[in-house]
Amino acid sequence: MSSPLPSSPATSVLDLAPVVPVVVVDDLADAVPLARALVAGGLPAIEVTLRTPVAVDAIRAIAGEVPGAVVGAGTVITPDQVAEVVAAGARFLVSPGWTDVLLDAMRTSGVPFLPGVSTTSEVVALLERGVREMKFFPAEAAGGTAYLKALAAPLPQARFCPTGGIGPLSAPEYLALPNVGCVGGSWMLPKDAVADRDWDRVEALARAAAALSAGGTSR
């Protein structure tokens, strides 16, 4: 993620909030109120994953109707998806992994991006290409905080957004690491709250997530 976000005081998605919600939108009608609840709770960077048929339309709706939201696309794995989500209004891109073809497409998209890594060699390969901000995925399965801590000394220039298996109890442990800018998670979007459209509950959980920092105290 080598360029700043447009119209944002922060230099990257990693600096907007300690937590980036990872959102799966099944019903397009939920996209805007869900995003409004997250923004009201202090989580402006919203990653909408391309896992459902309505995901691109959800990105378009959030981009057009939710002031303060910095909506991005997650689970981006092809150049065609890059073009489609940027046209829909995505302001950042997140991939679970990367190839040279995908990386080139993300670079030329004009928006910031977080390519996914899970090994040291992948990190080094991205650093060679001038990419310093990455998604560490699947975080817990790939070694968790111990793995990222081990990377900090030899590769201090790399910064990460760990995602995958992280919750409110483990998030502060990740945020305490010098090479972690934020974490990704979905715990502020419990399935029953979304099903019931209990946006007040989502907002409250988002506010608690926004207050997290190293040690679990408010930033």
mmCIF file of C-alpha atoms in Angstrom, residues 19-201:
data_model
loop_
_atom_site.group_PDB
_atom_site.id
_atom_site.type_symbol
_atom_site.label_atom_id
_atom_site.label_comp_id
_atom_site.label_asym_id
_atom_site.label_seq_id
_atom_site.Cartn_x
_atom_site.Cartn_y
_atom_site.Cartn_z
ATOM 1 C CA VAL A 19 -9.443 -2.621 13.605
ATOM 2 C CA VAL A 20 -10.655 -3.041 10.027
ATOM 3 C CA PRO A 21 -14.024 -4.824 9.981
ATOM 4 C CA VAL A 22 -14.084 -7.734 7.533
ATOM 5 C CA VAL A 23 -17.628 -7.718 6.196
ATOM 6 C CA VAL A 24 -19.564 -10.381 4.304
ATOM 7 C CA VAL A 25 -22.765 -8.855 2.876
ATOM 8 C CA ASP A 26 -25.445 -11.427 2.058
ATOM 9 C CA ASP A 27 -28.361 -9.009 1.733
ATOM 10 C CA LEU A 28 -27.714 -5.789 -0.177
ATOM 11 C CA ALA A 29 -30.262 -3.987 1.984
ATOM 12 C CA ASP A 30 -27.941 -4.444 4.973
ATOM 13 C CA ALA A 31 -24.899 -2.812 3.395
ATOM 14 C CA VAL A 32 -25.609 0.849 4.096
ATOM 15 C CA PRO A 33 -27.038 0.584 7.652
ATOM 16 C CA LEU A 34 -24.293 -1.854 8.605
ATOM 17 C CA ALA A 35 -21.609 0.508 7.318
ATOM 18 C CA ARG A 36 -23.233 3.468 9.050
ATOM 19 C CA ALA A 37 -23.147 1.574 12.350
ATOM 20 C CA LEU A 38 -19.459 0.754 11.925
ATOM 21 C CA VAL A 39 -18.547 4.344 11.053
ATOM 22 C CA ALA A 40 -20.595 5.689 13.978
ATOM 23 C CA GLY A 41 -18.688 3.299 16.230
ATOM 24 C CA GLY A 42 -15.341 4.668 15.056
ATOM 25 C CA LEU A 43 -14.334 2.106 12.417
ATOM 26 C CA PRO A 44 -14.249 3.996 9.094
ATOM 27 C CA ALA A 45 -12.166 1.512 7.063
ATOM 28 C CA ILE A 46 -14.546 -1.261 5.972
ATOM 29 C CA GLU A 47 -13.388 -4.284 3.989
ATOM 30 C CA VAL A 48 -16.263 -5.812 2.016
ATOM 31 C CA THR A 49 -15.198 -9.275 0.923
ATOM 32 C CA LEU A 50 -15.991 -10.528 -2.568
ATOM 33 C CA ARG A 51 -17.599 -13.690 -1.241
ATOM 34 C CA THR A 52 -21.226 -13.029 -2.164
ATOM 35 C CA PRO A 53 -23.047 -12.070 -5.373
ATOM 36 C CA VAL A 54 -23.993 -8.644 -3.969
ATOM 37 C CA ALA A 55 -20.525 -7.643 -2.750
ATOM 38 C CA VAL A 56 -19.696 -5.229 -5.572
ATOM 39 C CA ASP A 57 -23.119 -3.584 -5.329
ATOM 40 C CA ALA A 58 -22.597 -3.312 -1.562
ATOM 41 C CA ILE A 59 -19.306 -1.490 -2.134
ATOM 42 C CA ARG A 60 -21.027 0.853 -4.569
ATOM 43 C CA ALA A 61 -23.835 1.579 -2.104
ATOM 44 C CA ILE A 62 -21.517 2.227 0.831
ATOM 45 C CA ALA A 63 -19.243 4.440 -1.271
ATOM 46 C CA GLY A 64 -22.205 6.517 -2.416
ATOM 47 C CA GLU A 65 -24.343 6.683 0.707
ATOM 48 C CA VAL A 66 -22.166 6.508 3.832
ATOM 49 C CA PRO A 67 -20.184 9.681 4.512
ATOM 50 C CA GLY A 68 -17.037 8.967 6.487
ATOM 51 C CA ALA A 69 -16.731 5.391 5.276
ATOM 52 C CA VAL A 70 -13.516 4.316 3.588
ATOM 53 C CA VAL A 71 -14.824 1.224 1.853
ATOM 54 C CA GLY A 72 -12.474 -1.340 0.380
ATOM 55 C CA ALA A 73 -12.705 -4.704 -1.315
ATOM 56 C CA GLY A 74 -11.373 -7.897 0.210
ATOM 57 C CA THR A 75 -10.751 -11.362 -1.219
ATOM 58 C CA VAL A 76 -9.533 -9.727 -4.432
ATOM 59 C CA ILE A 77 -7.797 -12.429 -6.489
ATOM 60 C CA THR A 78 -8.020 -11.396 -10.161
ATOM 61 C CA PRO A 79 -7.219 -8.309 -12.252
ATOM 62 C CA ASP A 80 -10.836 -8.206 -13.436
ATOM 63 C CA GLN A 81 -12.008 -7.938 -9.849
ATOM 64 C CA VAL A 82 -9.548 -5.093 -9.258
ATOM 65 C CA ALA A 83 -11.042 -3.094 -12.122
ATOM 66 C CA GLU A 84 -14.629 -3.893 -11.131
ATOM 67 C CA VAL A 85 -14.366 -2.886 -7.468
ATOM 68 C CA VAL A 86 -12.402 0.294 -8.154
ATOM 69 C CA ALA A 87 -15.088 1.322 -10.647
ATOM 70 C CA ALA A 88 -17.667 0.639 -7.915
ATOM 71 C CA GLY A 89 -15.901 3.008 -5.512
ATOM 72 C CA ALA A 90 -13.488 0.825 -3.523
ATOM 73 C CA ARG A 91 -10.784 2.993 -1.965
ATOM 74 C CA PHE A 92 -8.441 0.148 -1.027
ATOM 75 C CA LEU A 93 -7.852 -3.468 -2.034
ATOM 76 C CA VAL A 94 -7.044 -6.518 0.076
ATOM 77 C CA SER A 95 -6.012 -9.916 -1.248
ATOM 78 C CA PRO A 96 -5.548 -13.209 0.626
ATOM 79 C CA GLY A 97 -2.353 -13.813 -1.377
ATOM 80 C CA TRP A 98 -0.616 -12.409 -4.408
ATOM 81 C CA THR A 99 0.951 -13.190 -7.764
ATOM 82 C CA ASP A 100 2.926 -10.900 -10.063
ATOM 83 C CA VAL A 101 -0.135 -10.527 -12.307
ATOM 84 C CA LEU A 102 -2.419 -9.572 -9.421
ATOM 85 C CA LEU A 103 0.198 -7.277 -7.909
ATOM 86 C CA ASP A 104 0.595 -5.415 -11.204
ATOM 87 C CA ALA A 105 -3.156 -4.936 -11.439
ATOM 88 C CA MET A 106 -3.360 -3.608 -7.885
ATOM 89 C CA ARG A 107 -0.417 -1.273 -8.482
ATOM 90 C CA THR A 108 -2.018 0.251 -11.566
ATOM 91 C CA SER A 109 -5.446 0.580 -9.935
ATOM 92 C CA GLY A 110 -4.625 3.941 -8.401
ATOM 93 C CA VAL A 111 -5.793 2.932 -4.909
ATOM 94 C CA PRO A 112 -3.864 1.580 -1.911
ATOM 95 C CA PHE A 113 -3.603 -2.184 -1.548
ATOM 96 C CA LEU A 114 -2.669 -4.865 0.963
ATOM 97 C CA PRO A 115 -1.401 -8.070 -0.670
ATOM 98 C CA GLY A 116 -1.690 -11.146 1.509
ATOM 99 C CA VAL A 117 1.356 -12.999 2.848
ATOM 100 C CA SER A 118 1.911 -15.941 5.177
ATOM 101 C CA THR A 119 5.641 -16.683 4.727
ATOM 102 C CA THR A 120 8.912 -14.815 5.115
ATOM 103 C CA SER A 121 9.788 -15.361 1.467
ATOM 104 C CA GLU A 122 6.556 -13.690 0.366
ATOM 105 C CA VAL A 123 7.328 -10.700 2.568
ATOM 106 C CA VAL A 124 10.847 -10.387 1.149
ATOM 107 C CA ALA A 125 9.522 -10.686 -2.409
ATOM 108 C CA LEU A 126 7.089 -7.819 -1.816
ATOM 109 C CA LEU A 127 9.777 -5.682 -0.196
ATOM 110 C CA GLU A 128 11.892 -6.209 -3.327
ATOM 111 C CA ARG A 129 8.975 -4.781 -5.302
ATOM 112 C CA GLY A 130 8.666 -1.748 -3.054
ATOM 113 C CA VAL A 131 5.585 -2.897 -1.149
ATOM 114 C CA ARG A 132 5.881 -2.387 2.602
ATOM 115 C CA GLU A 133 2.305 -2.796 3.838
ATOM 116 C CA MET A 134 0.719 -6.247 3.713
ATOM 117 C CA LYS A 135 -2.058 -8.434 5.028
ATOM 118 C CA PHE A 136 -0.852 -11.335 7.188
ATOM 119 C CA PHE A 137 -3.287 -14.161 6.519
ATOM 120 C CA PRO A 138 -4.468 -16.506 7.921
ATOM 121 C CA ALA A 139 -2.940 -14.913 10.995
ATOM 122 C CA GLU A 140 -3.641 -17.444 13.726
ATOM 123 C CA ALA A 141 -3.091 -20.487 11.505
ATOM 124 C CA ALA A 142 0.112 -19.040 10.030
ATOM 125 C CA GLY A 143 1.878 -18.490 13.339
ATOM 126 C CA GLY A 144 0.099 -15.594 15.009
ATOM 127 C CA THR A 145 1.884 -13.038 17.145
ATOM 128 C CA ALA A 146 4.955 -15.235 17.602
ATOM 129 C CA TYR A 147 5.555 -15.332 13.841
ATOM 130 C CA LEU A 148 5.095 -11.591 13.385
ATOM 131 C CA LYS A 149 7.326 -10.864 16.368
ATOM 132 C CA ALA A 150 10.050 -13.002 14.781
ATOM 133 C CA LEU A 151 9.770 -11.011 11.543
ATOM 134 C CA ALA A 152 10.108 -7.612 13.222
ATOM 135 C CA ALA A 153 13.878 -7.694 13.764
ATOM 136 C CA PRO A 154 15.102 -8.874 10.329
ATOM 137 C CA LEU A 155 12.327 -7.127 8.345
ATOM 138 C CA PRO A 156 11.437 -3.963 10.297
ATOM 139 C CA GLN A 157 10.348 -2.111 7.161
ATOM 140 C CA ALA A 158 7.334 -4.401 6.671
ATOM 141 C CA ARG A 159 4.009 -3.455 8.300
ATOM 142 C CA PHE A 160 1.047 -5.782 8.618
ATOM 143 C CA CYS A 161 -2.688 -6.024 9.040
ATOM 144 C CA PRO A 162 -3.117 -9.522 10.496
ATOM 145 C CA THR A 163 -6.465 -11.129 9.678
ATOM 146 C CA GLY A 164 -7.883 -14.576 10.334
ATOM 147 C CA GLY A 165 -8.988 -15.948 13.676
ATOM 148 C CA ILE A 166 -8.442 -12.693 15.593
ATOM 149 C CA GLY A 167 -10.945 -11.598 18.243
ATOM 150 C CA PRO A 168 -11.272 -8.878 20.878
ATOM 151 C CA LEU A 169 -9.081 -10.763 23.372
ATOM 152 C CA SER A 170 -6.209 -11.496 20.996
ATOM 153 C CA ALA A 171 -6.318 -8.209 19.060
ATOM 154 C CA PRO A 172 -4.388 -6.214 21.708
ATOM 155 C CA GLU A 173 -1.563 -8.783 21.572
ATOM 156 C CA TYR A 174 -1.207 -8.150 17.846
ATOM 157 C CA LEU A 175 -1.516 -4.379 18.228
ATOM 158 C CA ALA A 176 1.346 -4.426 20.741
ATOM 159 C CA LEU A 177 3.767 -5.548 18.016
ATOM 160 C CA PRO A 178 5.861 -2.815 16.357
ATOM 161 C CA ASN A 179 5.170 -4.137 12.851
ATOM 162 C CA VAL A 180 1.369 -4.259 13.182
ATOM 163 C CA GLY A 181 -0.618 -1.219 12.151
ATOM 164 C CA CYS A 182 -4.104 -2.656 12.631
ATOM 165 C CA VAL A 183 -5.925 -5.977 12.662
ATOM 166 C CA GLY A 184 -8.813 -7.288 10.604
ATOM 167 C CA GLY A 185 -11.761 -9.074 12.165
ATOM 168 C CA SER A 186 -15.476 -9.646 12.129
ATOM 169 C CA TRP A 187 -16.331 -10.066 15.802
ATOM 170 C CA MET A 188 -18.162 -6.722 15.852
ATOM 171 C CA LEU A 189 -20.588 -8.205 13.312
ATOM 172 C CA PRO A 190 -22.114 -11.244 15.071
ATOM 173 C CA LYS A 191 -24.421 -13.181 12.772
ATOM 174 C CA ASP A 192 -27.430 -12.852 15.047
ATOM 175 C CA ALA A 193 -27.049 -9.070 15.275
ATOM 176 C CA VAL A 194 -26.856 -8.756 11.486
ATOM 177 C CA ALA A 195 -29.778 -11.157 11.009
ATOM 178 C CA ASP A 196 -31.861 -9.118 13.479
ATOM 179 C CA ARG A 197 -30.565 -5.856 11.949
ATOM 180 C CA ASP A 198 -29.568 -4.762 15.433
ATOM 181 C CA TRP A 199 -27.374 -1.910 14.242
ATOM 182 C CA ASP A 200 -27.190 -0.372 17.721
ATOM 183 C CA ARG A 201 -25.444 -3.518 18.926
#
